[in-house]
Amino acid sequence: MIPLKDTIPSFSRPVITLTFIALNVGAFIYELTLGNTELMVFFYNYGFVPARYTIEAVKNSGVFLTSPIVPLFTSMFLHGGWTHLIGNVWSLWLFGDNVEDKMGKFNFIAFYILSGIAATAIHFLFNPRSTVPTIGASGAISGIMGAYFAFFPYSRIITLVPLFFIPFLIEIPAVIYLGIWFLSQFFSGTFQLIAGGGYGGVAWWAHVGGFIFGMLVGRFFVRREYRYF
């Protein structure tokens, strides 16, 4: 299933959503200018490496040149390939404009960053000794998806479903589409724990944590005129 569009119009230009998309694309273009060794050093310094905070030998290995705080922010703007980038920025564009509308510009910035940090924290709890750099905007975007789930459950997601090589467009209620997405992340993360390894190379629990954060905490970032509690 490929989500194409939602049925909730945005009432203001999604300036911050577009800015975050530009930052992610800009960071990826910079990555393309680096050689393989330079890129690996870049990912280790600006991606989030859990073992850096839990294993003394890793922390003192001499690989890390940045402050331990820096990756909490920079890791959410880095990507490992075109597919990774396009999937994330498309989801950000699809769900971000309406959440930005609901929160306002400043609140949306704070919410995006905090969602990314919350997602990283959950990933850390499940993988405290991992030496693999965690990169990607998906944790922050999962927070946006969680907020969208809470704000717009009756929205519909126009989805492309290829059936026997024939494309069909169907409207799926947002609460069902995002609910299925969340469950897929949860069960994939559970399988990862059972398998005892980096199943698929995906930070499933970061997605789960970001989504729950957005669903539960997003309402506190809603603009005053839209408050419903």
PDB file of C-alpha atoms in Angstrom:
ATOM      1  CA  MET A   1       0.000   0.000   0.000  1.00  0.00           C
ATOM      2  CA  ILE A   2       1.308   3.395  -1.000  1.00  0.00           C
ATOM      3  CA  PRO A   3      -0.329   6.440   0.661  1.00  0.00           C
ATOM      4  CA  LEU A   4      -0.861   9.241  -1.846  1.00  0.00           C
ATOM      5  CA  LYS A   5      -2.962  11.909  -0.164  1.00  0.00           C
ATOM      6  CA  ASP A   6      -5.201  12.607   2.786  1.00  0.00           C
ATOM      7  CA  THR A   7      -8.639  14.209   2.694  1.00  0.00           C
ATOM      8  CA  ILE A   8      -8.009  16.947   5.279  1.00  0.00           C
ATOM      9  CA  PRO A   9      -7.050  20.269   3.655  1.00  0.00           C
ATOM     10  CA  SER A  10      -4.449  22.470   5.325  1.00  0.00           C
ATOM     11  CA  PHE A  11      -5.455  26.068   5.894  1.00  0.00           C
ATOM     12  CA  SER A  12      -2.016  27.652   5.944  1.00  0.00           C
ATOM     13  CA  ARG A  13       1.169  27.133   3.988  1.00  0.00           C
ATOM     14  CA  PRO A  14       3.144  24.354   5.735  1.00  0.00           C
ATOM     15  CA  VAL A  15       6.332  26.408   5.954  1.00  0.00           C
ATOM     16  CA  ILE A  16       7.909  24.382   8.759  1.00  0.00           C
ATOM     17  CA  THR A  17       7.071  21.048   7.157  1.00  0.00           C
ATOM     18  CA  LEU A  18       8.695  22.244   3.931  1.00  0.00           C
ATOM     19  CA  THR A  19      11.695  23.517   5.907  1.00  0.00           C
ATOM     20  CA  PHE A  20      12.202  20.141   7.593  1.00  0.00           C
ATOM     21  CA  ILE A  21      11.933  18.430   4.206  1.00  0.00           C
ATOM     22  CA  ALA A  22      14.562  20.822   2.812  1.00  0.00           C
ATOM     23  CA  LEU A  23      16.885  20.166   5.764  1.00  0.00           C
ATOM     24  CA  ASN A  24      16.629  16.412   5.288  1.00  0.00           C
ATOM     25  CA  VAL A  25      17.230  16.669   1.552  1.00  0.00           C
ATOM     26  CA  GLY A  26      20.096  19.129   2.054  1.00  0.00           C
ATOM     27  CA  ALA A  27      21.808  16.859   4.583  1.00  0.00           C
ATOM     28  CA  PHE A  28      21.484  13.913   2.205  1.00  0.00           C
ATOM     29  CA  ILE A  29      22.976  15.876  -0.682  1.00  0.00           C
ATOM     30  CA  TYR A  30      25.920  16.686   1.572  1.00  0.00           C
ATOM     31  CA  GLU A  31      26.294  12.983   2.383  1.00  0.00           C
ATOM     32  CA  LEU A  32      26.585  12.272  -1.347  1.00  0.00           C
ATOM     33  CA  THR A  33      29.700  14.468  -1.503  1.00  0.00           C
ATOM     34  CA  LEU A  34      31.543  12.276   1.023  1.00  0.00           C
ATOM     35  CA  GLY A  35      33.713   9.276   0.287  1.00  0.00           C
ATOM     36  CA  ASN A  36      32.919   5.939   1.936  1.00  0.00           C
ATOM     37  CA  THR A  37      35.317   6.423   4.858  1.00  0.00           C
ATOM     38  CA  GLU A  38      34.291  10.040   5.379  1.00  0.00           C
ATOM     39  CA  LEU A  39      30.626   9.057   5.307  1.00  0.00           C
ATOM     40  CA  MET A  40      31.138   6.337   7.914  1.00  0.00           C
ATOM     41  CA  VAL A  41      32.950   8.769  10.227  1.00  0.00           C
ATOM     42  CA  PHE A  42      30.168  11.289   9.612  1.00  0.00           C
ATOM     43  CA  PHE A  43      27.465   8.758  10.549  1.00  0.00           C
ATOM     44  CA  TYR A  44      29.328   7.712  13.709  1.00  0.00           C
ATOM     45  CA  ASN A  45      29.665  11.321  14.844  1.00  0.00           C
ATOM     46  CA  TYR A  46      26.265  12.683  13.833  1.00  0.00           C
ATOM     47  CA  GLY A  47      24.187   9.525  13.982  1.00  0.00           C
ATOM     48  CA  PHE A  48      23.115   8.080  17.331  1.00  0.00           C
ATOM     49  CA  VAL A  49      25.295   5.174  18.512  1.00  0.00           C
ATOM     50  CA  PRO A  50      23.848   3.692  21.746  1.00  0.00           C
ATOM     51  CA  ALA A  51      27.100   1.988  22.779  1.00  0.00           C
ATOM     52  CA  ARG A  52      28.764   5.389  22.869  1.00  0.00           C
ATOM     53  CA  TYR A  53      26.789   6.062  26.062  1.00  0.00           C
ATOM     54  CA  THR A  54      27.019   2.633  27.697  1.00  0.00           C
ATOM     55  CA  ILE A  55      30.362   1.019  26.816  1.00  0.00           C
ATOM     56  CA  GLU A  56      33.487   2.805  28.018  1.00  0.00           C
ATOM     57  CA  ALA A  57      35.743   1.231  25.383  1.00  0.00           C
ATOM     58  CA  VAL A  58      33.472   2.466  22.597  1.00  0.00           C
ATOM     59  CA  LYS A  59      33.162   5.909  24.145  1.00  0.00           C
ATOM     60  CA  ASN A  60      36.960   6.257  24.344  1.00  0.00           C
ATOM     61  CA  SER A  61      37.699   4.672  20.970  1.00  0.00           C
ATOM     62  CA  GLY A  62      38.717   7.969  19.396  1.00  0.00           C
ATOM     63  CA  VAL A  63      36.054   7.692  16.688  1.00  0.00           C
ATOM     64  CA  PHE A  64      33.775  10.290  18.233  1.00  0.00           C
ATOM     65  CA  LEU A  65      34.716  13.912  17.708  1.00  0.00           C
ATOM     66  CA  THR A  66      31.388  15.539  18.553  1.00  0.00           C
ATOM     67  CA  SER A  67      29.646  16.229  21.864  1.00  0.00           C
ATOM     68  CA  PRO A  68      27.427  13.319  23.005  1.00  0.00           C
ATOM     69  CA  ILE A  69      24.460  15.719  22.878  1.00  0.00           C
ATOM     70  CA  VAL A  70      24.860  16.552  19.175  1.00  0.00           C
ATOM     71  CA  PRO A  71      23.600  13.221  17.727  1.00  0.00           C
ATOM     72  CA  LEU A  72      20.300  13.555  19.586  1.00  0.00           C
ATOM     73  CA  PHE A  73      19.469  16.348  17.155  1.00  0.00           C
ATOM     74  CA  THR A  74      21.509  15.651  14.035  1.00  0.00           C
ATOM     75  CA  SER A  75      20.670  11.953  13.661  1.00  0.00           C
ATOM     76  CA  MET A  76      17.064  12.767  12.749  1.00  0.00           C
ATOM     77  CA  PHE A  77      18.179  14.648   9.616  1.00  0.00           C
ATOM     78  CA  LEU A  78      20.448  11.943   8.134  1.00  0.00           C
ATOM     79  CA  HIS A  79      19.510   9.100   5.790  1.00  0.00           C
ATOM     80  CA  GLY A  80      21.142   5.975   4.478  1.00  0.00           C
ATOM     81  CA  GLY A  81      19.895   6.063   0.883  1.00  0.00           C
ATOM     82  CA  TRP A  82      17.407   7.480  -1.594  1.00  0.00           C
ATOM     83  CA  THR A  83      14.639   5.048  -0.638  1.00  0.00           C
ATOM     84  CA  HIS A  84      15.087   5.862   3.052  1.00  0.00           C
ATOM     85  CA  LEU A  85      14.964   9.601   2.336  1.00  0.00           C
ATOM     86  CA  ILE A  86      12.033   9.571  -0.090  1.00  0.00           C
ATOM     87  CA  GLY A  87       9.892   7.372   2.146  1.00  0.00           C
ATOM     88  CA  ASN A  88      10.446   9.661   5.113  1.00  0.00           C
ATOM     89  CA  VAL A  89       9.961  13.022   3.403  1.00  0.00           C
ATOM     90  CA  TRP A  90       6.834  11.739   1.653  1.00  0.00           C
ATOM     91  CA  SER A  91       5.301  10.719   4.988  1.00  0.00           C
ATOM     92  CA  LEU A  92       6.358  14.052   6.461  1.00  0.00           C
ATOM     93  CA  TRP A  93       4.648  15.911   3.608  1.00  0.00           C
ATOM     94  CA  LEU A  94       1.531  13.753   3.795  1.00  0.00           C
ATOM     95  CA  PHE A  95       0.895  14.103   7.534  1.00  0.00           C
ATOM     96  CA  GLY A  96       2.958  17.116   8.577  1.00  0.00           C
ATOM     97  CA  ASP A  97       0.926  19.928   7.022  1.00  0.00           C
ATOM     98  CA  ASN A  98      -2.233  19.186   9.016  1.00  0.00           C
ATOM     99  CA  VAL A  99      -0.383  18.675  12.293  1.00  0.00           C
ATOM    100  CA  GLU A 100       1.507  21.929  11.693  1.00  0.00           C
ATOM    101  CA  ASP A 101      -1.857  23.636  11.075  1.00  0.00           C
ATOM    102  CA  LYS A 102      -3.162  22.349  14.378  1.00  0.00           C
ATOM    103  CA  MET A 103      -0.066  23.247  16.406  1.00  0.00           C
ATOM    104  CA  GLY A 104       1.217  26.412  14.792  1.00  0.00           C
ATOM    105  CA  LYS A 105       4.754  27.014  13.559  1.00  0.00           C
ATOM    106  CA  PHE A 106       6.759  27.284  16.799  1.00  0.00           C
ATOM    107  CA  ASN A 107       4.952  24.464  18.592  1.00  0.00           C
ATOM    108  CA  PHE A 108       5.375  22.222  15.566  1.00  0.00           C
ATOM    109  CA  ILE A 109       9.145  22.784  15.548  1.00  0.00           C
ATOM    110  CA  ALA A 110       9.379  21.875  19.228  1.00  0.00           C
ATOM    111  CA  PHE A 111       7.105  18.870  18.770  1.00  0.00           C
ATOM    112  CA  TYR A 112       9.100  17.526  15.816  1.00  0.00           C
ATOM    113  CA  ILE A 113      12.409  17.742  17.677  1.00  0.00           C
ATOM    114  CA  LEU A 114      11.016  16.261  20.885  1.00  0.00           C
ATOM    115  CA  SER A 115       9.354  13.417  18.951  1.00  0.00           C
ATOM    116  CA  GLY A 116      12.719  12.585  17.400  1.00  0.00           C
ATOM    117  CA  ILE A 117      14.435  12.615  20.794  1.00  0.00           C
ATOM    118  CA  ALA A 118      11.683  10.481  22.366  1.00  0.00           C
ATOM    119  CA  ALA A 119      11.978   7.956  19.540  1.00  0.00           C
ATOM    120  CA  THR A 120      15.755   7.837  19.988  1.00  0.00           C
ATOM    121  CA  ALA A 121      15.332   7.305  23.730  1.00  0.00           C
ATOM    122  CA  ILE A 122      13.045   4.304  23.180  1.00  0.00           C
ATOM    123  CA  HIS A 123      15.462   2.866  20.623  1.00  0.00           C
ATOM    124  CA  PHE A 124      18.238   3.290  23.192  1.00  0.00           C
ATOM    125  CA  LEU A 125      16.244   1.437  25.872  1.00  0.00           C
ATOM    126  CA  PHE A 126      15.856  -1.584  23.594  1.00  0.00           C
ATOM    127  CA  ASN A 127      19.377  -1.448  22.088  1.00  0.00           C
ATOM    128  CA  PRO A 128      21.680   0.047  24.741  1.00  0.00           C
ATOM    129  CA  ARG A 129      24.839  -1.719  23.541  1.00  0.00           C
ATOM    130  CA  SER A 130      24.374  -1.376  19.784  1.00  0.00           C
ATOM    131  CA  THR A 131      27.371  -0.002  17.896  1.00  0.00           C
ATOM    132  CA  VAL A 132      25.320   0.711  14.757  1.00  0.00           C
ATOM    133  CA  PRO A 133      24.630   4.411  14.061  1.00  0.00           C
ATOM    134  CA  THR A 134      20.914   5.153  14.078  1.00  0.00           C
ATOM    135  CA  ILE A 135      19.907   7.725  11.458  1.00  0.00           C
ATOM    136  CA  GLY A 136      16.705   8.929   9.871  1.00  0.00           C
ATOM    137  CA  ALA A 137      13.751  11.238  10.345  1.00  0.00           C
ATOM    138  CA  SER A 138      11.334   8.361  10.861  1.00  0.00           C
ATOM    139  CA  GLY A 139      11.272   8.694  14.658  1.00  0.00           C
ATOM    140  CA  ALA A 140      10.209  12.338  14.481  1.00  0.00           C
ATOM    141  CA  ILE A 141       7.790  11.572  11.648  1.00  0.00           C
ATOM    142  CA  SER A 142       6.312   8.713  13.674  1.00  0.00           C
ATOM    143  CA  GLY A 143       5.521  11.336  16.305  1.00  0.00           C
ATOM    144  CA  ILE A 144       3.692  13.377  13.668  1.00  0.00           C
ATOM    145  CA  MET A 145       1.797  10.273  12.560  1.00  0.00           C
ATOM    146  CA  GLY A 146       0.813   9.579  16.164  1.00  0.00           C
ATOM    147  CA  ALA A 147      -0.467  13.139  16.538  1.00  0.00           C
ATOM    148  CA  TYR A 148      -2.360  12.845  13.235  1.00  0.00           C
ATOM    149  CA  PHE A 149      -3.905   9.593  14.509  1.00  0.00           C
ATOM    150  CA  ALA A 150      -5.173  11.465  17.593  1.00  0.00           C
ATOM    151  CA  PHE A 151      -6.224  14.679  15.810  1.00  0.00           C
ATOM    152  CA  PHE A 152      -7.796  13.373  12.603  1.00  0.00           C
ATOM    153  CA  PRO A 153      -9.096   9.817  13.120  1.00  0.00           C
ATOM    154  CA  TYR A 154     -11.923  10.393  10.612  1.00  0.00           C
ATOM    155  CA  SER A 155      -9.649  11.602   7.848  1.00  0.00           C
ATOM    156  CA  ARG A 156      -9.150   9.216   4.972  1.00  0.00           C
ATOM    157  CA  ILE A 157      -5.904   8.252   3.324  1.00  0.00           C
ATOM    158  CA  ILE A 158      -6.127   7.824  -0.444  1.00  0.00           C
ATOM    159  CA  THR A 159      -3.966   4.755  -0.979  1.00  0.00           C
ATOM    160  CA  LEU A 160      -2.598   3.026  -4.058  1.00  0.00           C
ATOM    161  CA  VAL A 161      -3.067  -0.734  -3.759  1.00  0.00           C
ATOM    162  CA  PRO A 162      -1.595  -2.857  -6.557  1.00  0.00           C
ATOM    163  CA  LEU A 163      -3.760  -5.966  -6.929  1.00  0.00           C
ATOM    164  CA  PHE A 164      -2.563  -8.553  -9.433  1.00  0.00           C
ATOM    165  CA  PHE A 165      -0.471  -5.802 -11.050  1.00  0.00           C
ATOM    166  CA  ILE A 166      -3.569  -3.597 -11.448  1.00  0.00           C
ATOM    167  CA  PRO A 167      -3.422  -0.349  -9.421  1.00  0.00           C
ATOM    168  CA  PHE A 168      -6.483   0.513  -7.350  1.00  0.00           C
ATOM    169  CA  LEU A 169      -7.093   3.724  -5.424  1.00  0.00           C
ATOM    170  CA  ILE A 170      -8.999   3.267  -2.185  1.00  0.00           C
ATOM    171  CA  GLU A 171      -9.785   5.551   0.738  1.00  0.00           C
ATOM    172  CA  ILE A 172      -8.752   4.074   4.064  1.00  0.00           C
ATOM    173  CA  PRO A 173      -9.808   5.762   7.336  1.00  0.00           C
ATOM    174  CA  ALA A 174      -6.728   7.305   8.934  1.00  0.00           C
ATOM    175  CA  VAL A 175      -7.372   5.494  12.204  1.00  0.00           C
ATOM    176  CA  ILE A 176      -7.234   2.144  10.357  1.00  0.00           C
ATOM    177  CA  TYR A 177      -4.299   3.005   8.080  1.00  0.00           C
ATOM    178  CA  LEU A 178      -2.168   4.370  10.912  1.00  0.00           C
ATOM    179  CA  GLY A 179      -3.339   1.674  13.314  1.00  0.00           C
ATOM    180  CA  ILE A 180      -2.168  -1.031  10.911  1.00  0.00           C
ATOM    181  CA  TRP A 181       1.115   0.831  10.403  1.00  0.00           C
ATOM    182  CA  PHE A 182       1.691   1.057  14.156  1.00  0.00           C
ATOM    183  CA  LEU A 183       0.942  -2.623  14.706  1.00  0.00           C
ATOM    184  CA  SER A 184       3.334  -3.578  11.906  1.00  0.00           C
ATOM    185  CA  GLN A 185       6.098  -1.611  13.624  1.00  0.00           C
ATOM    186  CA  PHE A 186       5.275  -3.109  17.018  1.00  0.00           C
ATOM    187  CA  PHE A 187       5.257  -6.708  15.804  1.00  0.00           C
ATOM    188  CA  SER A 188       8.411  -6.169  13.727  1.00  0.00           C
ATOM    189  CA  GLY A 189      10.122  -4.774  16.824  1.00  0.00           C
ATOM    190  CA  THR A 190       8.904  -7.740  18.868  1.00  0.00           C
ATOM    191  CA  PHE A 191      10.259 -10.145  16.257  1.00  0.00           C
ATOM    192  CA  GLN A 192      13.564  -8.271  16.398  1.00  0.00           C
ATOM    193  CA  LEU A 193      13.750  -8.875  20.149  1.00  0.00           C
ATOM    194  CA  ILE A 194      12.934 -12.573  19.748  1.00  0.00           C
ATOM    195  CA  ALA A 195      15.419 -12.970  16.881  1.00  0.00           C
ATOM    196  CA  GLY A 196      18.056 -11.191  18.951  1.00  0.00           C
ATOM    197  CA  GLY A 197      19.507  -9.019  16.230  1.00  0.00           C
ATOM    198  CA  GLY A 198      19.106  -6.021  13.963  1.00  0.00           C
ATOM    199  CA  TYR A 199      16.223  -7.494  11.998  1.00  0.00           C
ATOM    200  CA  GLY A 200      15.932  -5.603   8.714  1.00  0.00           C
ATOM    201  CA  GLY A 201      18.296  -2.874   9.848  1.00  0.00           C
ATOM    202  CA  VAL A 202      15.291  -0.812  10.963  1.00  0.00           C
ATOM    203  CA  ALA A 203      14.856   0.925  14.332  1.00  0.00           C
ATOM    204  CA  TRP A 204      11.345  -0.447  14.865  1.00  0.00           C
ATOM    205  CA  TRP A 205      11.113   0.606  18.507  1.00  0.00           C
ATOM    206  CA  ALA A 206      12.030   4.181  17.596  1.00  0.00           C
ATOM    207  CA  HIS A 207       8.953   4.200  15.351  1.00  0.00           C
ATOM    208  CA  VAL A 208       6.800   2.722  18.116  1.00  0.00           C
ATOM    209  CA  GLY A 209       8.109   5.191  20.679  1.00  0.00           C
ATOM    210  CA  GLY A 210       7.721   8.193  18.401  1.00  0.00           C
ATOM    211  CA  PHE A 211       4.148   7.243  17.513  1.00  0.00           C
ATOM    212  CA  ILE A 212       3.089   6.758  21.130  1.00  0.00           C
ATOM    213  CA  PHE A 213       4.762  10.037  22.093  1.00  0.00           C
ATOM    214  CA  GLY A 214       2.897  11.892  19.347  1.00  0.00           C
ATOM    215  CA  MET A 215      -0.430  10.251  20.138  1.00  0.00           C
ATOM    216  CA  LEU A 216      -0.250  10.981  23.877  1.00  0.00           C
ATOM    217  CA  VAL A 217       1.711  14.240  24.032  1.00  0.00           C
ATOM    218  CA  GLY A 218       0.763  15.931  20.770  1.00  0.00           C
ATOM    219  CA  ARG A 219      -2.356  17.517  22.227  1.00  0.00           C
ATOM    220  CA  PHE A 220      -0.266  19.623  24.601  1.00  0.00           C
ATOM    221  CA  PHE A 221       1.248  21.371  21.561  1.00  0.00           C
ATOM    222  CA  VAL A 222      -2.088  22.299  19.980  1.00  0.00           C
ATOM    223  CA  ARG A 223      -2.641  26.022  19.446  1.00  0.00           C
ATOM    224  CA  ARG A 224      -4.852  27.587  22.099  1.00  0.00           C
ATOM    225  CA  GLU A 225      -7.772  28.228  19.724  1.00  0.00           C
ATOM    226  CA  TYR A 226      -7.859  24.511  18.862  1.00  0.00           C
ATOM    227  CA  ARG A 227      -7.552  23.144  22.394  1.00  0.00           C
ATOM    228  CA  TYR A 228     -10.107  20.449  23.149  1.00  0.00           C
ATOM    229  CA  PHE A 229      -9.216  19.516  26.724  1.00  0.00           C
TER     230      PHE A 229
END
